[in-house]
Short mmCIF file of C-alpha atoms and ligand atoms in Angstrom, two decimals:
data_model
loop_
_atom_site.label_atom_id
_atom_site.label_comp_id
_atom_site.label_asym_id
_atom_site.label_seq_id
_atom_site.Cartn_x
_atom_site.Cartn_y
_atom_site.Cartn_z
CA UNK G 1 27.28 -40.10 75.36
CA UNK G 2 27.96 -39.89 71.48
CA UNK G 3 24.79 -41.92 71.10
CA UNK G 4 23.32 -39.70 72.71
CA UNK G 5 24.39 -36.27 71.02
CA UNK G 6 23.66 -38.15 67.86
CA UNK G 7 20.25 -38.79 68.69
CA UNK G 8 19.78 -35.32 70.14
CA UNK G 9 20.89 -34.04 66.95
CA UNK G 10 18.90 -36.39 64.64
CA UNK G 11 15.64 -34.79 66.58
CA UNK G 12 16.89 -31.74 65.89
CA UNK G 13 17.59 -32.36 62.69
CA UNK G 14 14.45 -33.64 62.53
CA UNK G 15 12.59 -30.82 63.91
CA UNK G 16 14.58 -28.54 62.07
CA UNK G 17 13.40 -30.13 58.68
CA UNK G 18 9.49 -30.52 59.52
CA UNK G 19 9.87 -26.94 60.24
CA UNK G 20 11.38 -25.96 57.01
CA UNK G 21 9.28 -28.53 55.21
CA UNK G 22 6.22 -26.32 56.51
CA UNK G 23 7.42 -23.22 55.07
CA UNK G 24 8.32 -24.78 51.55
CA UNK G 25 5.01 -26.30 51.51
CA UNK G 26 3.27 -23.08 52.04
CA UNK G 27 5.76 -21.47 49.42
CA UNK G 28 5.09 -24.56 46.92
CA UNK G 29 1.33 -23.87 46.95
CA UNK G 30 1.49 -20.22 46.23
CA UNK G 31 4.29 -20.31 43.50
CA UNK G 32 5.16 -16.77 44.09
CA UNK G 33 4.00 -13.39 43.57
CA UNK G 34 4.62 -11.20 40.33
CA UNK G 35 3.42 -7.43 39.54
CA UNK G 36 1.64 -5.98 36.63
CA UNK G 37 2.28 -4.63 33.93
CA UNK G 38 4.34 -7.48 31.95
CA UNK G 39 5.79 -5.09 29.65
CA UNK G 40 6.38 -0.91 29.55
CA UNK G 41 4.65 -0.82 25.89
CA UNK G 42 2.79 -2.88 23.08
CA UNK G 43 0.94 -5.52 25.62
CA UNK G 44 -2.16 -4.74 23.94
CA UNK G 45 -5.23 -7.47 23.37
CA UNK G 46 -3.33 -10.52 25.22
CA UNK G 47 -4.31 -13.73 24.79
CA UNK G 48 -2.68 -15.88 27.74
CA UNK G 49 -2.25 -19.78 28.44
CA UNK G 50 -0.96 -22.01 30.94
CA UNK G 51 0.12 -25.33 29.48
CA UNK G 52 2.45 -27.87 31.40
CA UNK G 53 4.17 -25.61 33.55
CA UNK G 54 5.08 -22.59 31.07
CA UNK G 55 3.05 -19.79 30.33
CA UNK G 56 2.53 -18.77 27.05
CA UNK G 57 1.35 -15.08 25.61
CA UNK G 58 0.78 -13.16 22.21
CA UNK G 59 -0.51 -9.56 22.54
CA UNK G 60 -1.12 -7.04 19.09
CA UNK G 61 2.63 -6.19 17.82
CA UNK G 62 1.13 -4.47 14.34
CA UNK G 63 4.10 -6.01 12.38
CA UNK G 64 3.85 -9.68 13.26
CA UNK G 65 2.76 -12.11 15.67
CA UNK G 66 4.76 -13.15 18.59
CA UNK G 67 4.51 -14.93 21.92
CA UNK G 68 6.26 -15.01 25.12
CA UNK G 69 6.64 -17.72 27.66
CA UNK G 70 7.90 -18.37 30.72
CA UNK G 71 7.45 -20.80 33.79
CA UNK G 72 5.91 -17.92 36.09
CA UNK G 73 3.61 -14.73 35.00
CA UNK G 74 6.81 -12.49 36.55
CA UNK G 75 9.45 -14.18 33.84
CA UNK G 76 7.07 -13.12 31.06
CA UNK G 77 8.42 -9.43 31.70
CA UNK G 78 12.54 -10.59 30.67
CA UNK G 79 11.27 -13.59 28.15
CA UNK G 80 12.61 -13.21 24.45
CA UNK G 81 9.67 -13.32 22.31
CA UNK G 82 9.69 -15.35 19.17
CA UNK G 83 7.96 -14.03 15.90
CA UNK G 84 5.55 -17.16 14.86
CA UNK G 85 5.13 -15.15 12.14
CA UNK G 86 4.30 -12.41 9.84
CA UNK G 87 3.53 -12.00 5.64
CA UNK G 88 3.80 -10.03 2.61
CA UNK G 89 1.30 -10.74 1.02
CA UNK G 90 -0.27 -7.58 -0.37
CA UNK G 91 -3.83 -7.45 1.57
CA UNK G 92 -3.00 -9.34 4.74
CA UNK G 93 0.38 -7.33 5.79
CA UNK G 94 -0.81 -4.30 7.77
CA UNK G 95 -1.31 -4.03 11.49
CA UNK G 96 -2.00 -7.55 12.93
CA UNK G 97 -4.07 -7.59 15.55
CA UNK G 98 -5.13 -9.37 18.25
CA UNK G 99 -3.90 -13.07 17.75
CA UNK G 100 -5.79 -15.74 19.82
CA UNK G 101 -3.91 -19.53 19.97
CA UNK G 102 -6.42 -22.21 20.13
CA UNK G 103 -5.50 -25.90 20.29
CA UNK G 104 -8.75 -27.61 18.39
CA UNK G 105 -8.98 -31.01 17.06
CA UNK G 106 -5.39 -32.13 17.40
CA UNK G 107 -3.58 -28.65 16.06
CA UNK G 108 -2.61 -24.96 17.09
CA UNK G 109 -4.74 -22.46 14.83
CA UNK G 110 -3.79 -18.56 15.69
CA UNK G 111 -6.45 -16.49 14.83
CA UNK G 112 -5.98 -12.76 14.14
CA UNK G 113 -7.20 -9.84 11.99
CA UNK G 114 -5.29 -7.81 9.87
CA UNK G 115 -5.37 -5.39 7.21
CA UNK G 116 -3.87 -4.43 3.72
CA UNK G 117 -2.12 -1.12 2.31
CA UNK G 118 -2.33 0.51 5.65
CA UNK G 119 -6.09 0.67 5.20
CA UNK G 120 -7.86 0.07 8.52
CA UNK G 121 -11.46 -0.45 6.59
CA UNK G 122 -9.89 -3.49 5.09
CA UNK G 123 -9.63 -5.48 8.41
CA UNK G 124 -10.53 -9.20 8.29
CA UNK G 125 -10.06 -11.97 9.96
CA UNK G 126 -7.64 -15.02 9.25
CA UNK G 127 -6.62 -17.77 10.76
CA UNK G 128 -2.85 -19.09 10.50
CA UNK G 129 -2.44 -23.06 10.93
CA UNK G 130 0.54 -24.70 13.57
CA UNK G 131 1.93 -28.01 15.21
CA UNK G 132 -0.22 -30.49 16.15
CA UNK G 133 2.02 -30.85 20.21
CA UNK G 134 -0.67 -29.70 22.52
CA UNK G 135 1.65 -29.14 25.19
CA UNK G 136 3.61 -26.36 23.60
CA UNK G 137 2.72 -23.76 20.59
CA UNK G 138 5.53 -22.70 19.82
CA UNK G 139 6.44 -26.36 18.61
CA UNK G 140 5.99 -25.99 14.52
CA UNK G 141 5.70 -23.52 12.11
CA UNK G 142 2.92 -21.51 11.65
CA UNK G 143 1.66 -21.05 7.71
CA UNK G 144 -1.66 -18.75 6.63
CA UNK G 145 -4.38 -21.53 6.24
CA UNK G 146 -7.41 -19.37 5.31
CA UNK G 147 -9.45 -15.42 5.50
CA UNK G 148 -12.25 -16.52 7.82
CA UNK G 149 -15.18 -14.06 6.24
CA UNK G 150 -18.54 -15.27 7.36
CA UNK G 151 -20.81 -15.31 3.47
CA UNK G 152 -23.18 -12.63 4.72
CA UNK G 153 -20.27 -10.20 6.42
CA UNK G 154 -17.78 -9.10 4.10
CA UNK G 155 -17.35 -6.20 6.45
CA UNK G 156 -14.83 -4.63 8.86
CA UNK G 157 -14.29 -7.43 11.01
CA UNK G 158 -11.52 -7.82 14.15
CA UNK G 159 -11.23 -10.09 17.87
CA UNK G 160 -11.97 -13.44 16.74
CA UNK G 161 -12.29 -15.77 19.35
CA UNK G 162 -13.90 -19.46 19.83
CA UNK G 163 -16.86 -20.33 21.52
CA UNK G 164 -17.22 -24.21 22.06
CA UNK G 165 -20.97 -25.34 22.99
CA UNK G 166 -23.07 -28.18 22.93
CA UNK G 167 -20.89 -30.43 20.44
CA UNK G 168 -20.54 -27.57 18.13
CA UNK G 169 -17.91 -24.76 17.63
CA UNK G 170 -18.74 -20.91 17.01
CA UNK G 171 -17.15 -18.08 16.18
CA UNK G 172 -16.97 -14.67 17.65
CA UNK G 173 -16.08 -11.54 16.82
CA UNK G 174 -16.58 -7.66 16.73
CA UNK G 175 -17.39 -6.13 13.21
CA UNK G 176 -19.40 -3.25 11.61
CA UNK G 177 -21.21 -2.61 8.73
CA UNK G 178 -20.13 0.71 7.74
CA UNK G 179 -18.30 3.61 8.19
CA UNK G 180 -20.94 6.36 8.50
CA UNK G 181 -21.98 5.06 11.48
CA UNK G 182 -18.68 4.26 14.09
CA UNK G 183 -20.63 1.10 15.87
CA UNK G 184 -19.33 -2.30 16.99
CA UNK G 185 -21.55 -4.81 17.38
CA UNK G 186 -20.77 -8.59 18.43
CA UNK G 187 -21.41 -11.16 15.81
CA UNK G 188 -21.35 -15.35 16.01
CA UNK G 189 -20.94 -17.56 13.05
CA UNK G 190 -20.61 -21.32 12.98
CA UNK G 191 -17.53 -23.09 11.92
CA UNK G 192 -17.98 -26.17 10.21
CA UNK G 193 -13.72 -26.57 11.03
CA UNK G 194 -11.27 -24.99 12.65
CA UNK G 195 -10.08 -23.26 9.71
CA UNK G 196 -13.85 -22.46 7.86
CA UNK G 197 -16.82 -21.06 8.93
CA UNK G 198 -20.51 -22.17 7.59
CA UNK G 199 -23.84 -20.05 7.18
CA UNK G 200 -24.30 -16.25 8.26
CA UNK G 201 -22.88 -14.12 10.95
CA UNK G 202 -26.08 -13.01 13.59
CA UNK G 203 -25.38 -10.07 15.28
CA UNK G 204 -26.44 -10.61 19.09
CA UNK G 205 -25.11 -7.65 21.04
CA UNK G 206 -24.31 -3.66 20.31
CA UNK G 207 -23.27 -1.29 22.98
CA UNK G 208 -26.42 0.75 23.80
CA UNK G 209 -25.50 1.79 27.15
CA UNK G 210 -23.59 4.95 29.03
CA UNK G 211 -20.67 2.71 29.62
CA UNK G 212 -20.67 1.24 26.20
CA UNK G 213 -20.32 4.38 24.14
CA UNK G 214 -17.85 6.17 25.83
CA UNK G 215 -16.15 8.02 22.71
CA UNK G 216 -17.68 6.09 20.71
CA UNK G 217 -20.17 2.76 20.86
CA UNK G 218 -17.71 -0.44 20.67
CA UNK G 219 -18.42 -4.14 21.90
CA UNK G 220 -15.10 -5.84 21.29
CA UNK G 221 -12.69 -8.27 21.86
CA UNK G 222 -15.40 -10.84 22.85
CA UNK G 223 -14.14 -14.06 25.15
CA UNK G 224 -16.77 -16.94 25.79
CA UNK G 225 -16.82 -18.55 29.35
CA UNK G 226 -19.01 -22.06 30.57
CA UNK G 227 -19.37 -22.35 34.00
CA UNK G 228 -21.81 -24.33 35.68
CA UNK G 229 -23.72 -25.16 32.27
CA UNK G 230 -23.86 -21.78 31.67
CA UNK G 231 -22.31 -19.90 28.87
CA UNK G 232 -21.13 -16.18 28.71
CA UNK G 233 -19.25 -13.93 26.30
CA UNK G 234 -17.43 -11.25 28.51
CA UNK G 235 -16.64 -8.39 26.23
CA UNK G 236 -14.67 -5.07 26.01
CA UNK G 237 -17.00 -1.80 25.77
CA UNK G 238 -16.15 1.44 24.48
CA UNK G 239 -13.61 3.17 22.81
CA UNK G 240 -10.15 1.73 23.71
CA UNK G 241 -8.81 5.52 23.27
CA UNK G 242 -10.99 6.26 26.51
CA UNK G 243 -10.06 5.42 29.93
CA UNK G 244 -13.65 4.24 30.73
CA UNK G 245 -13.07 0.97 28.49
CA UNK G 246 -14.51 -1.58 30.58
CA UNK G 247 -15.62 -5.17 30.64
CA UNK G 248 -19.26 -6.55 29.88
CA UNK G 249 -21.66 -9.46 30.31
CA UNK G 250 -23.62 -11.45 28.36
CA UNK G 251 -25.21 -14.40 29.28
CA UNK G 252 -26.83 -17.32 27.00
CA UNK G 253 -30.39 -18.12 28.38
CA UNK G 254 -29.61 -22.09 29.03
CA UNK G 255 -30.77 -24.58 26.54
CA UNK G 256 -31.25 -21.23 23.59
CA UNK G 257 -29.47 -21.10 20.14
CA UNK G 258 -26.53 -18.94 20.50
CA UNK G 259 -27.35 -17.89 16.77
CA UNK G 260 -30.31 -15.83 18.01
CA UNK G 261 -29.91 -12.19 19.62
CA UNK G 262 -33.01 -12.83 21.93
CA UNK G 263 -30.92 -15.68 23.51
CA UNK G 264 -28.70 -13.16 24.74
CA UNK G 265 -28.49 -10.93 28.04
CA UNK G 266 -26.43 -8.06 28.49
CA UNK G 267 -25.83 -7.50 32.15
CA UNK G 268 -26.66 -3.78 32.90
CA UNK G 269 -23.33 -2.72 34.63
CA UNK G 270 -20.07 -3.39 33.33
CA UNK G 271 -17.75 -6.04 35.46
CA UNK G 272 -14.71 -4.74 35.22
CA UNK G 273 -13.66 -1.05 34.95
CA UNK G 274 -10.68 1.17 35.43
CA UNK G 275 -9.14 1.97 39.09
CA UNK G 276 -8.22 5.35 39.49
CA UNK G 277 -7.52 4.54 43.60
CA UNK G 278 -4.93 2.12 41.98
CA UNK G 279 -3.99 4.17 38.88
CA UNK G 280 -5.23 1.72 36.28
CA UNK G 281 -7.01 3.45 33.49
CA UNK G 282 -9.16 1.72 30.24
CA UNK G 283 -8.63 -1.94 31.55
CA UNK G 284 -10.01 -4.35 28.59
CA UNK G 285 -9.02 -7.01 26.09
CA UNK G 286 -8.94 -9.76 28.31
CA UNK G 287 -8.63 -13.37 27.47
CA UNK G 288 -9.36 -15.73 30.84
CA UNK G 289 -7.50 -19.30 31.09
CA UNK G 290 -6.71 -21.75 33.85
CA UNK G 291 -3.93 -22.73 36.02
CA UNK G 292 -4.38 -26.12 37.97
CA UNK G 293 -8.57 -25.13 38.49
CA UNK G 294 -7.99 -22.05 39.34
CA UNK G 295 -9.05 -18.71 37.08
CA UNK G 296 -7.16 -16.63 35.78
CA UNK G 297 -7.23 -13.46 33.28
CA UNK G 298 -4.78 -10.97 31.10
CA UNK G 299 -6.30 -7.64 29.75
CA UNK G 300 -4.28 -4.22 28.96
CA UNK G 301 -4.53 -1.14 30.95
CA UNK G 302 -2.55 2.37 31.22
CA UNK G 303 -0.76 3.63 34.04
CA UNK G 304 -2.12 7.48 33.51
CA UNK G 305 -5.47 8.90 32.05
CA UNK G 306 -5.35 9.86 28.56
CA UNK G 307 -2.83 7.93 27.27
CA UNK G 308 -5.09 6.59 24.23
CA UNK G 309 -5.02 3.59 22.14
CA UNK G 310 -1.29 3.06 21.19
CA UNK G 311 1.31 1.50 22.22
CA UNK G 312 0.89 2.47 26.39
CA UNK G 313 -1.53 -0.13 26.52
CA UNK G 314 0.49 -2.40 28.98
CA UNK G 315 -0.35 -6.31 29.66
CA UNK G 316 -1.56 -7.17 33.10
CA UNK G 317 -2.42 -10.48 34.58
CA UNK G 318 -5.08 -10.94 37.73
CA UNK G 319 -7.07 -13.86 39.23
CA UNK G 320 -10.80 -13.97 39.22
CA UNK G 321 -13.13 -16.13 40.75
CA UNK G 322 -16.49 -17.47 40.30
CA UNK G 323 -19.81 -16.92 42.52
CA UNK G 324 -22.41 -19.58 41.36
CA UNK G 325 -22.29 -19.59 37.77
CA UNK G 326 -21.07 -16.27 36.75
CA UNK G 327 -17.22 -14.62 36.50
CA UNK G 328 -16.48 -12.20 39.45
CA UNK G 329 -13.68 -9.94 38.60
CA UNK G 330 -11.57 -8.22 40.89
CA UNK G 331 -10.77 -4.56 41.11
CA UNK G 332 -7.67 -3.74 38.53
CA UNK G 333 -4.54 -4.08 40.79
CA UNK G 334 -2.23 -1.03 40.61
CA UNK G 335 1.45 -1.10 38.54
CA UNK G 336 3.81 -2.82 41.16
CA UNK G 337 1.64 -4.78 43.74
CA UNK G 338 2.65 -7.92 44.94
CA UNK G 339 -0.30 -10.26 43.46
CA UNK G 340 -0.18 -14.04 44.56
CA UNK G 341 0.27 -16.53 41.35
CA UNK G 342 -1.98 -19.09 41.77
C1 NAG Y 1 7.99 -19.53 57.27
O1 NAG Y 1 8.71 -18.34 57.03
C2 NAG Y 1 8.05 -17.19 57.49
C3 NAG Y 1 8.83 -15.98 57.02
O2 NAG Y 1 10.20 -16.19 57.08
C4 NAG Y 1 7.87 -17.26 58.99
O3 NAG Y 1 7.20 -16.12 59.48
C5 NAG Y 1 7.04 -18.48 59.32
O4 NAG Y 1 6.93 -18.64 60.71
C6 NAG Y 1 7.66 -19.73 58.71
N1 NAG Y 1 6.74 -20.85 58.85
C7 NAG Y 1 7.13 -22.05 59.23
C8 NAG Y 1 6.06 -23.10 59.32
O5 NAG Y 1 8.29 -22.34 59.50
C1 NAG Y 2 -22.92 -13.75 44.14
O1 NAG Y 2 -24.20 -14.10 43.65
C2 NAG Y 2 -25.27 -13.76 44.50
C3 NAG Y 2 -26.54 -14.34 43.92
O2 NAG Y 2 -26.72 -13.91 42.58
C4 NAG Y 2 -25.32 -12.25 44.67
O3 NAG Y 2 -26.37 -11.89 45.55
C5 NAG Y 2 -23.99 -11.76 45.23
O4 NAG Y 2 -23.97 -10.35 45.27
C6 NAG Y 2 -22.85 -12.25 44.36
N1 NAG Y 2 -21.58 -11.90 44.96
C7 NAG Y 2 -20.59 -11.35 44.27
C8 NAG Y 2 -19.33 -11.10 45.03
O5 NAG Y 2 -20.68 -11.04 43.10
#
């Protein structure tokens, strides 16, 4: 009789386990849900990574650069931030924008624009030099390493970002000329290291169309993409004040020199826009990474129309996927929904 309850209550057991097993399993492969925005102000311009198991994210701060991390996207909101750093030095002191870590050839490199004496025209880009432990950033001090100012462009120049392609390592960015004329235009110069560039900037892209001159005509914050062979740079368009900024397209013609305009395609519709259904106004700035395959991307948005430029830019995290070889973005999820973490 007691071997008998005992066995009873082994298969129990047993069946109570498989059953709980199955529900773990399903919660294990979805590791949760979390809700956008990440923070109530200043999530402007993120740049987001997922590197064993911790999420790690800088966004524009003005007075310094600083990242977050945390094991899910929903701890980002409580996580301390850590300054990685921030300078006196007259020239390079004023409104730091942007930053952008890259791990290339063995070390973290955070590149960012700023400004000196509170003078927006005097924008550049730099890049600051880190540790050399891929898995984490944050491991090592950060020190300015070098202005990256392309011979040809000593101009107004913000959004540096890296585009990697065939063997050899680009850089892109949004600059203009002058100041009669409000238009930015997206440029690509050749690095010859992380920390130098080599040759002339080309200009390949400026905003032409209805969606890309909203206030005023911007291409910005450009992010490079390879799938399938083929090679995009998704950019913001139009004036961040506005809350039509939106995401664009353009797409390398395979096998073409990225350091030609004509090698270029704009696609004619923008792929990601504000929601006003879900109350998500200006979405742009993105930067897209990877979590175990699968896609993911961080822009800012607003909560309300109108609220500008500043500091109400909030960060928000979504999945995307990809249809042949292009990105496919979803529609901006509203503050507050449930979104599955991949
Ligand atoms: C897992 O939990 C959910 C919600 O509590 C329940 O509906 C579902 O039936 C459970 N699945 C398994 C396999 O036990
Ligand atoms: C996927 O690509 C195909 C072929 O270009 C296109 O017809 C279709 O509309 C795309 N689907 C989505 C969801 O973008």
């Amino acid at each position: 009789m007691a071997f008998l309850t005992s066995i009873a209550l082994f298969l129990s057991l047993a069946a109570l386990s498989l059953a709980s097993f199955g529900n773990s399993s399903s919660v294990l492969s979805r590791a949760g849900t979390f809700s956008n925005p990440l923070n109530k102000q200043k999530g402007a311009d993120p740049c987001m990574r997922y590197i064993n198991g911790v999420y790690y994210m800088t966004s524009t701060q003005n007075t310094d650069i600083a990242m977050w991390a945390a094991t899910t996207v929903e701890g980002i909101k409580t996580a301390t931030p850590t300054v990685l750093f921030t300078d006196t030095t007259a020239g390079r002191n004023f409104d730091f924008w942007a930053p952008e870590f890259w791990y290339l050839d063995g070390r973290w490199y955070i590149y960012y624009a700023v400004a000196g004496n509170g003078d927006d025209n005097t924008h550049r880009l730099h890049v600051l030099s880190g540790g050399t432990d891929a898995s984490n950033p944050m491991n090592g001090a950060y020190s300015h390493t070098a202005s990256l100012v392309p011979s040809n462009f000593d101009f107004w120049a913000v959004d540096g970002s890296i585009l990697e392609l065939g063997g050899a390592r680009y850089f892109i960015f949004s600059g203009k000329t002058t100041d009669a004329v409000w238009t930015q235009c997206t440029y690509i110069v050749r690095m010859s290291s992380p920390t130098a560039l080599s040759g002339n900037a080309v200009q390949i892209s400026c905003p032409t169309l209805s969606w890309e001159t909203a206030a005023t005509p911007v291409q910005e914050g450009p992010e490079a993409i390879t799938i399938g062979g083929v090679t995009h740079i998704v950019y913001s368009a139009s004036h961040c004040s506005t809350d039509d900024y939106a995401l664009g397209l353009l797409t390398l013609t395979t096998g073409a020199n990225p350091l030609l305009a004509s090698s270029w395609t704009k696609a004619t519709s923008p792929v990601f826009t504000k929601n006003v259904a879900a109350g998500v106004y200006g979405p742009g700035h993105h930067f897209m990474f990877e979590k175990d395959g699968e896609h993911l991307f961080a822009y800012h948005g607003k909560s309300k129309p109108g609220l500008g430029c500043g500091d109400l830019r909030t960060t928000r995290v979504q999945p995307f996927s990809i249809n042949g070889t292009n990105p496919v973005f979803p529609a901006a999820v509203g503050d507050g929904i449930a979104v599955a973490e991949p």
